[in-house]
CSV table of C-alpha atoms in Angstrom, one decimal:
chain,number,residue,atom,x,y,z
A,16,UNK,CA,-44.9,-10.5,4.7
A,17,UNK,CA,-42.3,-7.5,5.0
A,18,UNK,CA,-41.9,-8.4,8.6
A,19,UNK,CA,-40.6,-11.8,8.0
A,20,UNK,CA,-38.7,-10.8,5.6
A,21,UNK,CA,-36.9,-8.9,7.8
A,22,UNK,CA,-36.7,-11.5,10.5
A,23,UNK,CA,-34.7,-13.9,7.8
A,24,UNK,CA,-32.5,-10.9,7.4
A,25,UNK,CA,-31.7,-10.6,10.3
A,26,UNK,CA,-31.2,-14.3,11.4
A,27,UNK,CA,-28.9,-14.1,8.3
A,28,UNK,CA,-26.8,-11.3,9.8
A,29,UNK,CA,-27.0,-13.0,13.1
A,30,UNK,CA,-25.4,-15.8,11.9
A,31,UNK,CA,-22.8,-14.3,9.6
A,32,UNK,CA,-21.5,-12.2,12.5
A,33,UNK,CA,-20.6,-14.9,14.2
A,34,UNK,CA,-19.2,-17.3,11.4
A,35,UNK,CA,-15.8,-18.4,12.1
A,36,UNK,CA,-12.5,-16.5,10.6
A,37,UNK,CA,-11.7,-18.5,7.2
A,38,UNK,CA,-9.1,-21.4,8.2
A,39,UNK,CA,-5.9,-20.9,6.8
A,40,UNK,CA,-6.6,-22.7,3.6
A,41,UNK,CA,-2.4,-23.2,3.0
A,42,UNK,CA,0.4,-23.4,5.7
A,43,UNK,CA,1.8,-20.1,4.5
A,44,UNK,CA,5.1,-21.8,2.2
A,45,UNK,CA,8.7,-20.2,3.0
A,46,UNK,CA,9.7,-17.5,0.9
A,47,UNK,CA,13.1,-17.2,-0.8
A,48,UNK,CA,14.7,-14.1,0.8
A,49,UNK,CA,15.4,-12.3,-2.3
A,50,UNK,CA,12.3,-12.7,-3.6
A,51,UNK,CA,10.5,-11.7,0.0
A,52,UNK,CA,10.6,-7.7,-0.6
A,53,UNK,CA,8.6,-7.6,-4.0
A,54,UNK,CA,6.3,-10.8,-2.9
A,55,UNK,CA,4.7,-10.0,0.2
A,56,UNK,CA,3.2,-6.9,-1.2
A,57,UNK,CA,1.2,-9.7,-3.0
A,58,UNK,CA,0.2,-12.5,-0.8
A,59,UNK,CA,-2.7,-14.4,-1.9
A,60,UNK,CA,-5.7,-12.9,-0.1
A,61,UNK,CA,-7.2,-16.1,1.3
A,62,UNK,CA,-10.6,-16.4,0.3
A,63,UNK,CA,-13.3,-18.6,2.5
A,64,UNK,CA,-14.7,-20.7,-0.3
A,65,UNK,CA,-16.4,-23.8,1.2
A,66,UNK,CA,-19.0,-24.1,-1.1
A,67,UNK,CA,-16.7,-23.7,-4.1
A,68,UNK,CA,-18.0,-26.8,-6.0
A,69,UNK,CA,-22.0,-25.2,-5.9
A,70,UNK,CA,-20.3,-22.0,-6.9
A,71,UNK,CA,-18.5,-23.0,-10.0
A,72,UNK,CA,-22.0,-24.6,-10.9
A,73,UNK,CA,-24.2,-21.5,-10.4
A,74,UNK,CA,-21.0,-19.6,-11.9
A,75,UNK,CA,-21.4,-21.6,-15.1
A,76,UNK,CA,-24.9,-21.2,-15.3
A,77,UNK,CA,-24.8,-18.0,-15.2
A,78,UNK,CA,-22.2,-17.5,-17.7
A,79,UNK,CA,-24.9,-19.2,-20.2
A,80,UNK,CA,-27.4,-16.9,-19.5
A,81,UNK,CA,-25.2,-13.9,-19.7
A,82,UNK,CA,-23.9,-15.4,-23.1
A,83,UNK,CA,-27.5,-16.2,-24.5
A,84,UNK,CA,-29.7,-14.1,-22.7
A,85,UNK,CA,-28.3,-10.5,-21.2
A,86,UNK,CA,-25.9,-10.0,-24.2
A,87,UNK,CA,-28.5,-10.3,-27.0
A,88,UNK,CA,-30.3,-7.7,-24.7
A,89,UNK,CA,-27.5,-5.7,-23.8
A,90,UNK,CA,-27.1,-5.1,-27.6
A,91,UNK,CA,-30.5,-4.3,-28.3
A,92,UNK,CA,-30.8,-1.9,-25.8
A,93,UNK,CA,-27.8,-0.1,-26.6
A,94,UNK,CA,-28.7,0.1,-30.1
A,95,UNK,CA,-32.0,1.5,-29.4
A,96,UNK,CA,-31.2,3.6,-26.4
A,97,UNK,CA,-28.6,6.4,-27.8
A,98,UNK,CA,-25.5,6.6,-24.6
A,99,UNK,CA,-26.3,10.1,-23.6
A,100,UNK,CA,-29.7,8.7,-23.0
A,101,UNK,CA,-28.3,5.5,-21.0
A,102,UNK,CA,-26.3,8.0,-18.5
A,103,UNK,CA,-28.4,10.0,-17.9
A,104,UNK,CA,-31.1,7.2,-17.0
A,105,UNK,CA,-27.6,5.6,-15.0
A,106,UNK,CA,-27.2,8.8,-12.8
A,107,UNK,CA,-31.2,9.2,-12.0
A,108,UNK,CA,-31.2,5.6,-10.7
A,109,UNK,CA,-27.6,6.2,-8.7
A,110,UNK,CA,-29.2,9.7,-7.4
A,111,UNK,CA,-32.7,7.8,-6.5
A,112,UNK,CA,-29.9,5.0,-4.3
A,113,UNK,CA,-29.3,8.2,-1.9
A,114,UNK,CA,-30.1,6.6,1.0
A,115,UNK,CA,-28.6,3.6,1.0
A,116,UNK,CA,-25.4,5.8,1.0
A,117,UNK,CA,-26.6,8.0,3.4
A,118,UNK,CA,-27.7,6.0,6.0
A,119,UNK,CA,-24.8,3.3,5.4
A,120,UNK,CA,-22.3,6.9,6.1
A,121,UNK,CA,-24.0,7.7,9.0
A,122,UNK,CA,-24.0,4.0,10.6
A,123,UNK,CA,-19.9,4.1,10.1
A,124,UNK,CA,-19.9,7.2,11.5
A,125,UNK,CA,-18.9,9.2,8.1
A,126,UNK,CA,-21.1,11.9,9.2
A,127,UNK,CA,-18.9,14.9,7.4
A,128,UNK,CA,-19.1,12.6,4.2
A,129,UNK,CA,-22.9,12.2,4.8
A,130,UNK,CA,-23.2,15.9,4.9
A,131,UNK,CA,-21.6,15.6,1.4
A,132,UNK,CA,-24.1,12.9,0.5
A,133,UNK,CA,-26.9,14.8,0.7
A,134,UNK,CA,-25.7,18.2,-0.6
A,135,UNK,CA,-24.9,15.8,-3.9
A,136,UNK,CA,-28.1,14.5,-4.1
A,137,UNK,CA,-30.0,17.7,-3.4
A,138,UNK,CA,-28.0,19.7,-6.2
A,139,UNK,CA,-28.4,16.7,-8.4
A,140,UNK,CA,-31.9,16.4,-7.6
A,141,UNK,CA,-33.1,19.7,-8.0
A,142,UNK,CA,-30.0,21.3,-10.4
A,143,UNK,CA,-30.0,18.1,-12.5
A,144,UNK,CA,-33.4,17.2,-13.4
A,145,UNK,CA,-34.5,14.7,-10.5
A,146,UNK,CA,-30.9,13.1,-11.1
A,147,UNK,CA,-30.7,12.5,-14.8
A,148,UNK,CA,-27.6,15.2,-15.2
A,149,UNK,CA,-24.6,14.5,-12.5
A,150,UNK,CA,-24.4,18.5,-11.5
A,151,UNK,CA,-21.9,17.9,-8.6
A,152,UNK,CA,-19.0,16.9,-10.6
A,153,UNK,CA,-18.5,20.5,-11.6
A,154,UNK,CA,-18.6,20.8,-7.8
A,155,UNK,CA,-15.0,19.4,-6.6
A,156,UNK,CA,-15.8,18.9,-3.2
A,157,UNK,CA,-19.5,16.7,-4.2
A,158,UNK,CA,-17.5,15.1,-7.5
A,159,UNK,CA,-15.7,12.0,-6.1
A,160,UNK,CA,-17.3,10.6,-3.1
A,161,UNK,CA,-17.5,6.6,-2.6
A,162,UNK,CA,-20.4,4.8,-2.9
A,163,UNK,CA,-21.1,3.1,0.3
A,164,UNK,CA,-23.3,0.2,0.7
A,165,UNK,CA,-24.4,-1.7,3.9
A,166,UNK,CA,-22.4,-4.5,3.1
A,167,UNK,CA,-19.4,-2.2,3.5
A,168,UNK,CA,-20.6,-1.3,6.5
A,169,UNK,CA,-20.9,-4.3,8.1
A,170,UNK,CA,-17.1,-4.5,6.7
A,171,UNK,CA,-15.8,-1.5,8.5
A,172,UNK,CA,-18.0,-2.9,11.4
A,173,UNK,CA,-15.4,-6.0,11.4
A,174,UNK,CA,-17.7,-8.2,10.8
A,175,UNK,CA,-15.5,-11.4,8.3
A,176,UNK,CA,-16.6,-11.5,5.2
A,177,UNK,CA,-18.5,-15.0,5.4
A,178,UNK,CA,-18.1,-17.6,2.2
A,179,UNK,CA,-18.0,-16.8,-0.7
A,180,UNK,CA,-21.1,-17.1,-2.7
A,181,UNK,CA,-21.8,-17.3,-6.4
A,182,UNK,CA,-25.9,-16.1,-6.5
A,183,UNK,CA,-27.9,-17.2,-9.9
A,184,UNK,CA,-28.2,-14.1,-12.0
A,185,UNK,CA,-26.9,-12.0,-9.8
A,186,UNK,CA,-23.5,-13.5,-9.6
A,187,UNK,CA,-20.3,-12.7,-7.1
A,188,UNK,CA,-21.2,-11.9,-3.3
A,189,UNK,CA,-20.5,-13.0,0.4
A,190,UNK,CA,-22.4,-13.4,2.5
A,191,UNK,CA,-21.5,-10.3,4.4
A,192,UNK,CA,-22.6,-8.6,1.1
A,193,UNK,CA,-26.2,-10.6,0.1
A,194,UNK,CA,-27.1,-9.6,3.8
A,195,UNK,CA,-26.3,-6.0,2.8
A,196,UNK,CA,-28.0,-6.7,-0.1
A,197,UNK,CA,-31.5,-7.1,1.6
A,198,UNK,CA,-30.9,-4.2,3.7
A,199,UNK,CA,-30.3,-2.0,0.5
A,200,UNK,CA,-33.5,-3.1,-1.0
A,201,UNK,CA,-35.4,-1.4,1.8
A,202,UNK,CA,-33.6,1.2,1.8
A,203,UNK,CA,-33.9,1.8,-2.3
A,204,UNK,CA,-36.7,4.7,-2.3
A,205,UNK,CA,-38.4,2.6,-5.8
A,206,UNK,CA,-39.6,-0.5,-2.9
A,207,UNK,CA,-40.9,2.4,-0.5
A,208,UNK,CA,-44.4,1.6,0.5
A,209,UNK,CA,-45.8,4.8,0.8
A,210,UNK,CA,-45.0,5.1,-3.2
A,211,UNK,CA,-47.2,2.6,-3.6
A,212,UNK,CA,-50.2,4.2,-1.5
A,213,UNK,CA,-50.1,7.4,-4.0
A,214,UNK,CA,-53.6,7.7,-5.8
A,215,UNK,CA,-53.6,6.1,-9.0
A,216,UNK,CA,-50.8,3.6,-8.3
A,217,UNK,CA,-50.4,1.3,-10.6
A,218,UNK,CA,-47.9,-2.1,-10.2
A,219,UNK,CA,-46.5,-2.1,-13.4
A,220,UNK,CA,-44.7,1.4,-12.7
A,221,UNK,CA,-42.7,-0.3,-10.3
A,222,UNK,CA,-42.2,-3.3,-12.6
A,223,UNK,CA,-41.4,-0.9,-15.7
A,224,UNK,CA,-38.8,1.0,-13.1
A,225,UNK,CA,-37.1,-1.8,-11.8
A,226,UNK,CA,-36.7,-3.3,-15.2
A,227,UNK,CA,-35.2,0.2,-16.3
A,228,UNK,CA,-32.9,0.3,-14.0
A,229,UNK,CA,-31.5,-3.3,-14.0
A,230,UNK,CA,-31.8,-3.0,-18.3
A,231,UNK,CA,-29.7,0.3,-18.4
A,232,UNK,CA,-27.3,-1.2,-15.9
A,233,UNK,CA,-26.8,-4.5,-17.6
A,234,UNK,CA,-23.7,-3.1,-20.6
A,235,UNK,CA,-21.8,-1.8,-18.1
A,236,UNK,CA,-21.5,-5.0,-15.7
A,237,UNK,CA,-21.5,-7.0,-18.9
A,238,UNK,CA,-18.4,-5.0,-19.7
A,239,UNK,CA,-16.5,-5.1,-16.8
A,240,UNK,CA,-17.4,-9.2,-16.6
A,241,UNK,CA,-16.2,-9.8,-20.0
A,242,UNK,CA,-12.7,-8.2,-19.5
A,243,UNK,CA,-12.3,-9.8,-16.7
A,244,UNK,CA,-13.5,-13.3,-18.0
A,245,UNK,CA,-11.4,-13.3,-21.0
A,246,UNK,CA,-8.2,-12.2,-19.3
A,247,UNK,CA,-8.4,-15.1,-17.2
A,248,UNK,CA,-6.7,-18.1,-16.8
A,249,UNK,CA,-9.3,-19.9,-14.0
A,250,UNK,CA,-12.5,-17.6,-15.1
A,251,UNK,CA,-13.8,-18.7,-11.7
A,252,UNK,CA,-10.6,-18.0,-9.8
A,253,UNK,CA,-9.9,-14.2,-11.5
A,254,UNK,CA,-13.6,-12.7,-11.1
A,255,UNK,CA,-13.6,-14.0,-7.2
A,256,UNK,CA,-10.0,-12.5,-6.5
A,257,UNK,CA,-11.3,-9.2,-8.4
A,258,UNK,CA,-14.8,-9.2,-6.3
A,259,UNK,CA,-13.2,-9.7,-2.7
A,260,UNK,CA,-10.5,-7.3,-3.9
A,261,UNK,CA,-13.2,-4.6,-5.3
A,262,UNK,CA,-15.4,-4.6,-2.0
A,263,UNK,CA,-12.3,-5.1,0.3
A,264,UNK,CA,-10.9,-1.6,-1.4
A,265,UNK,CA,-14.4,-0.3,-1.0
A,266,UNK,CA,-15.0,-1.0,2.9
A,267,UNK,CA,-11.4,0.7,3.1
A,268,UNK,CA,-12.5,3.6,1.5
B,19,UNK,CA,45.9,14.3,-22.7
B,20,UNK,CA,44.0,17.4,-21.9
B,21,UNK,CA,41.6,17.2,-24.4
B,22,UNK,CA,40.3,13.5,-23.1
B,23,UNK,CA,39.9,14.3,-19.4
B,24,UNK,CA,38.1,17.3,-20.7
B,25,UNK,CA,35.7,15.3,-22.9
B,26,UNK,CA,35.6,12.5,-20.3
B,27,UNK,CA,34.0,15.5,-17.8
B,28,UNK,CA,31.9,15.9,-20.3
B,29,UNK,CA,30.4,12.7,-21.0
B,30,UNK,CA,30.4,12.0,-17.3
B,31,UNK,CA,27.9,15.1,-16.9
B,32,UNK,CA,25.9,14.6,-19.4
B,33,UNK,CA,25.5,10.3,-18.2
B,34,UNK,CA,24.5,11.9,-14.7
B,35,UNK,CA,22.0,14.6,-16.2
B,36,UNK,CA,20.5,11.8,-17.4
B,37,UNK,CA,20.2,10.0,-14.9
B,38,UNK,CA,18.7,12.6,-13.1
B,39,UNK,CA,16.2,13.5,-15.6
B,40,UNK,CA,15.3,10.1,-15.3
B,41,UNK,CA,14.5,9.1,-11.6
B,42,UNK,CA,13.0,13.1,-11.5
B,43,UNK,CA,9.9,12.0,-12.0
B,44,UNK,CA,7.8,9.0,-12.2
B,45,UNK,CA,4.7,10.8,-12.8
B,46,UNK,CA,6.0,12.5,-15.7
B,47,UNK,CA,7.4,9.0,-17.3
B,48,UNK,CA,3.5,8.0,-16.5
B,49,UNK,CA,1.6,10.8,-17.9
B,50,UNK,CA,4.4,10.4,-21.4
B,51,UNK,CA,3.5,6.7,-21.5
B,52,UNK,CA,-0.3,7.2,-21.2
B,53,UNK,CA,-0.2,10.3,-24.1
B,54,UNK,CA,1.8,8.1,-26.3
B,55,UNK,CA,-0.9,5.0,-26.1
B,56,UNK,CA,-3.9,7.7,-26.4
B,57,UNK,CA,-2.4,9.3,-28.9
B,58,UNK,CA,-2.3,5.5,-31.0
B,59,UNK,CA,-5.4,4.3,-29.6
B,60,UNK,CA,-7.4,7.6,-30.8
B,61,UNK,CA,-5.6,8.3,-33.8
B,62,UNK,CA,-8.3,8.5,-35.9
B,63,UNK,CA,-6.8,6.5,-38.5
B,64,UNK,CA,-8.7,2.7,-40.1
B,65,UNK,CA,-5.5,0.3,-39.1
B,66,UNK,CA,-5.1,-3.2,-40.2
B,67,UNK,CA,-2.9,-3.7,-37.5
B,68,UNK,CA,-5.1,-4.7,-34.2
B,69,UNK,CA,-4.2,-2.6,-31.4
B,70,UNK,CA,-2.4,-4.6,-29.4
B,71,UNK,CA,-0.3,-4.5,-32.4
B,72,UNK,CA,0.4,-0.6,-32.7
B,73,UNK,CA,0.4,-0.3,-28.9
B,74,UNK,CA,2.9,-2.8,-28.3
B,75,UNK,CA,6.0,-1.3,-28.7
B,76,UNK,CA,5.0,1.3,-25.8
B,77,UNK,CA,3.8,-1.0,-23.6
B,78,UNK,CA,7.2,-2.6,-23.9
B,79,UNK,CA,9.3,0.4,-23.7
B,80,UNK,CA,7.4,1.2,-19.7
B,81,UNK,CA,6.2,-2.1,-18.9
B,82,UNK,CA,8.8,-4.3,-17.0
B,83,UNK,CA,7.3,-7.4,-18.1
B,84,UNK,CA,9.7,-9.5,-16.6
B,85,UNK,CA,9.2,-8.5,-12.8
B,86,UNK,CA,5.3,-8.4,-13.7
B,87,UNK,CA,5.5,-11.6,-14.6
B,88,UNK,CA,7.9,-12.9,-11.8
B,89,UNK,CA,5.6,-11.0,-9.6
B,90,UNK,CA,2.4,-12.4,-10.7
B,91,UNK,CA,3.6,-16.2,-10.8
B,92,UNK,CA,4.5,-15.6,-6.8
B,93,UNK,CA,6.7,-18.0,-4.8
B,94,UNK,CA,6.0,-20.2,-7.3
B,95,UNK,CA,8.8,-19.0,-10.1
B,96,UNK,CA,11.3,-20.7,-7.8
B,97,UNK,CA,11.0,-24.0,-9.6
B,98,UNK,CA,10.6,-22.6,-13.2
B,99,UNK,CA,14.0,-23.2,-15.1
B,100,UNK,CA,15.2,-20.4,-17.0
B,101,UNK,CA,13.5,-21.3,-20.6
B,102,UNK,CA,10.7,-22.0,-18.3
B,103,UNK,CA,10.9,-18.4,-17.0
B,104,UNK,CA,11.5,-16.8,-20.3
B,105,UNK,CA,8.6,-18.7,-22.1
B,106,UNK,CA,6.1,-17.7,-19.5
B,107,UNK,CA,7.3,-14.2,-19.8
B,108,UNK,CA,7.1,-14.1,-23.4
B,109,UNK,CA,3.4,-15.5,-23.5
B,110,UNK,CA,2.3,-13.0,-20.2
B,111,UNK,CA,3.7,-10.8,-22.2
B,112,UNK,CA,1.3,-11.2,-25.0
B,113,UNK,CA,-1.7,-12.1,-22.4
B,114,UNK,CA,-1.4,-8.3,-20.5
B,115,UNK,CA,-1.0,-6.3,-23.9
B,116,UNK,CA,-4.1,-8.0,-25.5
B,117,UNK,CA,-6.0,-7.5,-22.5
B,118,UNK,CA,-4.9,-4.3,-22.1
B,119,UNK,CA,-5.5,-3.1,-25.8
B,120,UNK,CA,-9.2,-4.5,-25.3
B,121,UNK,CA,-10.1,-2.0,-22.6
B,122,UNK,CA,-10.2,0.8,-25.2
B,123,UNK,CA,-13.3,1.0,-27.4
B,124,UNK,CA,-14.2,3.2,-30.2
B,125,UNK,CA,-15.7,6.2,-29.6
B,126,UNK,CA,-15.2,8.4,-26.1
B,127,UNK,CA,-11.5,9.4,-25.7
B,128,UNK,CA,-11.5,8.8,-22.1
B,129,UNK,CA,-9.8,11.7,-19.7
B,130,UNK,CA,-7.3,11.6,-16.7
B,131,UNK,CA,-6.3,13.3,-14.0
B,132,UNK,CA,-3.2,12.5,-12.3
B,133,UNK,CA,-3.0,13.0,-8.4
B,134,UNK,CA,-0.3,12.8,-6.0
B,135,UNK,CA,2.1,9.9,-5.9
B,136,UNK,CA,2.8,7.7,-3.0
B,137,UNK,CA,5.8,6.0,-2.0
B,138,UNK,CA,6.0,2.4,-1.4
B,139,UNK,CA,9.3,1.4,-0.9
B,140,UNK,CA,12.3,3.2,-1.9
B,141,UNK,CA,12.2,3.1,-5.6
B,142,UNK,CA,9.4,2.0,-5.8
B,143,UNK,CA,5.8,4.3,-6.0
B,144,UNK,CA,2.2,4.2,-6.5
B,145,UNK,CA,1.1,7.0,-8.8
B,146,UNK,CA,-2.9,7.0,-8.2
B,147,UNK,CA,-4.8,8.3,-11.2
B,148,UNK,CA,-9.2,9.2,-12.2
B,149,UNK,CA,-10.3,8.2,-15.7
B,150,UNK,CA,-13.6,9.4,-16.9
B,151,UNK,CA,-14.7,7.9,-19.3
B,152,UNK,CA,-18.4,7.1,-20.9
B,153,UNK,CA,-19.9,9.4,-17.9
B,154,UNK,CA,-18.0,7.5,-15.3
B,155,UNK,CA,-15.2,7.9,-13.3
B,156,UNK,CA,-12.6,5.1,-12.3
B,157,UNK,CA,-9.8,4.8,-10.0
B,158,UNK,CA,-7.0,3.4,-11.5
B,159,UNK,CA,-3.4,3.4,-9.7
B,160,UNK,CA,-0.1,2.3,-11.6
B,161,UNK,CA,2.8,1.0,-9.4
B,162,UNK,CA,5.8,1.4,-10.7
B,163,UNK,CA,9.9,0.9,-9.8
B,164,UNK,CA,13.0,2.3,-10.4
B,165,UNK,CA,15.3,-0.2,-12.9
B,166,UNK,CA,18.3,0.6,-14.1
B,167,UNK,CA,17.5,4.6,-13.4
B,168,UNK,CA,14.2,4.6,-15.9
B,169,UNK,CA,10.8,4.4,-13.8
B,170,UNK,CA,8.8,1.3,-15.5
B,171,UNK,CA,5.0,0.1,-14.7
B,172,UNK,CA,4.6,-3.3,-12.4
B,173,UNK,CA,1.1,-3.1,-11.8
B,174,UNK,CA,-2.3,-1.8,-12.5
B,175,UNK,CA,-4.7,-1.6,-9.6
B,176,UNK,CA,-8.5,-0.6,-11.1
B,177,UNK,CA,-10.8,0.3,-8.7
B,178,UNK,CA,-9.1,-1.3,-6.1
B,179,UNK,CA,-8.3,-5.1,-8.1
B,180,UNK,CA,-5.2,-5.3,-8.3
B,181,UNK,CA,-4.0,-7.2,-11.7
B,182,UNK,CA,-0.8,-8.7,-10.6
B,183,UNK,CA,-2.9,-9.5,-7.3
B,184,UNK,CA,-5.5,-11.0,-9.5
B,185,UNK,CA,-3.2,-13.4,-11.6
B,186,UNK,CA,-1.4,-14.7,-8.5
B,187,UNK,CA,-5.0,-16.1,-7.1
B,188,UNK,CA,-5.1,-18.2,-10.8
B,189,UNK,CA,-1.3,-19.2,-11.1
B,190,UNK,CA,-0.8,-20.1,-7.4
B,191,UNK,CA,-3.4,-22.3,-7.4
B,192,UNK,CA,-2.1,-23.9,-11.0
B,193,UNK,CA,1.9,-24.0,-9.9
B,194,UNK,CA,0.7,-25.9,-6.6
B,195,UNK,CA,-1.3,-28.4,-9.0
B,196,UNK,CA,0.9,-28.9,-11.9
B,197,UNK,CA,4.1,-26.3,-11.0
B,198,UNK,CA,5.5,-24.5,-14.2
B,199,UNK,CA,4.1,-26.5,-16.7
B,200,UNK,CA,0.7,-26.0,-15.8
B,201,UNK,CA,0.8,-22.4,-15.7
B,202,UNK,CA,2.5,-22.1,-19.5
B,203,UNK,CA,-0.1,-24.6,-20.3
B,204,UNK,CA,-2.6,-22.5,-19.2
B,205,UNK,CA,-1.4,-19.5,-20.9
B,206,UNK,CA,-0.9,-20.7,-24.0
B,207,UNK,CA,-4.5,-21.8,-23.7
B,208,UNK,CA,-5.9,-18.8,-22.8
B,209,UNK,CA,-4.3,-17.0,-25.9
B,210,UNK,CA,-5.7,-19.9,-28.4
B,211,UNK,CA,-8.7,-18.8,-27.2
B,212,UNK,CA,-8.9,-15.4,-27.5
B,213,UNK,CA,-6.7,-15.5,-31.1
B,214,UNK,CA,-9.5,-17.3,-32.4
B,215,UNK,CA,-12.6,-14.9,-31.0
């Protein structure tokens, strides 16, 4: 099962490191001269969209279910979880991502960073009650490191970003980033298998964590989503411009 | 006779100690303009008036809403006639304060720290900024230019998305459809909307 999971992954990657650059979607129009200076720091970042008419469906689906289903639970939970409660739960499960970070560091070469990465997560880990208090931001060095994903690293690998890709539920990717996205799963400690071989296992501890996790995670993204959708003239338009510019800013980093 | 040139010194010193207060410091401009909208947003005080209300007149006193919104149109605001060009600067106007009065929520007063500024262009910088706030931290950069000898914002860049960026991907696409009526259209749409929310 796991195994062919992992050959689809990779097929996937095969084939997205060799997708063609995006076409030039516009013959780049002249620019007025006295206008040039202040524009160019502002050209349109072209985005490879060919499947643009499946997105904006998935895109409006998921707006509905954000609208009728994640935002009724988003409220509840906030109401009956009290915020110091939610942040701390938010920095266990960042803390418990470690190695995604950490090996994503040390396959772009990062290796001082890495380092950094896993002096964070040990003070956290043992300082910070298994994660739930963020000790390292009284550390300056440890307090503002970059997340790093495998998706970035494909990015800093040059691999192109692939089309853009509305998923149901899970909303903006590429598919540089949903391959990423496997690879992350496996590397999230909550799907190890050897978790699962501990005496008295039961399946509905991973069920109860994973729902933790993505329920504690949900106000925030609805947040960010929100202000982003009702600033927007093309909702579809503003929250693609804002992902490629958010994960092009993060392979950067 | 004496008298005038004398006074004329005068008021010729204290026009250049102004200006060089002035183009000193952006960072200082930015860190006055972010105090003054804390210092509305967390007053403390029940307000009739929304936000966007009470915060407007700072906004407008270190936002250069005209170049953001000849910047965020793009090439496009070639073909907009002048009404055409103020009317879509009066409603961008409105658009960027709401939206930017909605980021603040009741509750956690959030807390900056200001790092070095980089330099663009001549007179013109990016002053990068951390906000914590609600047990995370954000990166948020202002860019902002020299007008007139007064440093004024352009742009807002959080974590890495770029608003003027952001509103050319809409109003490029819209101008190329329907040029400069489309994109007022579309404005005064979107606040319709959100008026009645």
């Amino acid at each position: 099962m796991k195994s062919r999971f992992f050959l689809v992954s990779l097929l996937l990657l095969a084939s997205a490191a060799f997708l063609p650059d995006a076409p030039a979607q516009n013959a780049p129009r002249e620019v007025d001269p006295a206008l040039a200076d202040e524009m160019d720091e502002y050209a349109v970042i072209q985005v490879y969209d060919p499947l643009e008419k499946f997105n904006r469906g998935v895109f409006k689906f998921n707006d509905t279910v954000y609208n009728h289903v994640l935002r009724p639970v988003s409220r509840g939970y906030q109401r009956v979880v009290p915020a110091p409660a939610r942040h701390g739960l938010s920095n266990f499960f960042s803390n418990l991502r470690f190695p995604i970070r950490f090996v994503s560091e040390l396959l772009q070469g990062k290796f001082g960073r890495a380092g950094r990465e896993a002096e964070r997560f040990y003070v956290n880990t043992v300082a910070g009650l298994g994660g739930f208090i963020r000790i390292s931001d009284d550390v300056p060095a440890l307090a503002n490191l970059p997340s790093e994903d495998l998706g970035q690293t494909f990015g800093v690998w040059g691999f192109h970003r692939g089309p853009y890709l509305v998923l149901p539920l899970l909303g903006p990717g590429t598919v540089r980033d949903a391959v990423g996205g496997v690879g992350d799963y496996f590397l999230n400690p909550m799907h190890w298998d050897p978790f699962k071989e501990v005496e008295g296992h039961r399946w509905y501890w991973d069920t109860a964590l994973q729902t933790t996790d993505t329920v504690n995670s949900i106000p925030e993204l609805l947040g960010i989503y929100d202000a982003e959708r009702k600033a927007a003239l093309d909702p579809y338009v503003g929250v693609r411009s804002a992902y490629i510019q958010y994960r092009d800013a993060a392979v950067k980093q | 006779m004496r008298f005038i040139r004398l006074s004329s010194l005068f008021v010729m010193a204290c026009a250049v100690s102004a200006v060089a207060k002035a183009e000193s410091d952006p960072q200082q401009v930015l860190h006055g303009a972010v105090d003054e909208v804390l210092a509305i947003a967390y007053d403390g005080k029940a307000s009739a008036q929304p936000l966007s209300e009470r915060v407007r007149p700072v906004l407008e006193k270190y936002f250069n809403f005209e170049s953001i919104t000849r910047r965020a149109v793009g090439p496009g605001w070639r073909q907009f006639k002048p009404e055409q060009q103020q009317r879509a600067t009066v409603l961008f106007t409105e658009l960027v304060i709401r939206t930017y009065a909605d980021r603040f929520e009741v509750g956690d007063r959030p807390g900056i720290t200001y790092a070095a500024p980089v330099q663009l262009a001549p007179g013109r910088r990016e002053l990068p900024t951390t906000i914590d706030y609600a047990g995370k931290k954000y990166a948020v950069a202002y860019r902002m230019e020299l007008v007139g000898g007064n440093w004024r914002i352009y742009d807002v860049i959080i974590e890495g998305v770029s608003m003027i960026a952001n509103y050319r991907a809409q109003f490029d696409a819209l101008s190329q459809q329907g040029g400069p009526d489309a994109v007022i259209h579309s404005l005064e749409q979107n606040l319709k909307q959100v008026a009645a929310k």
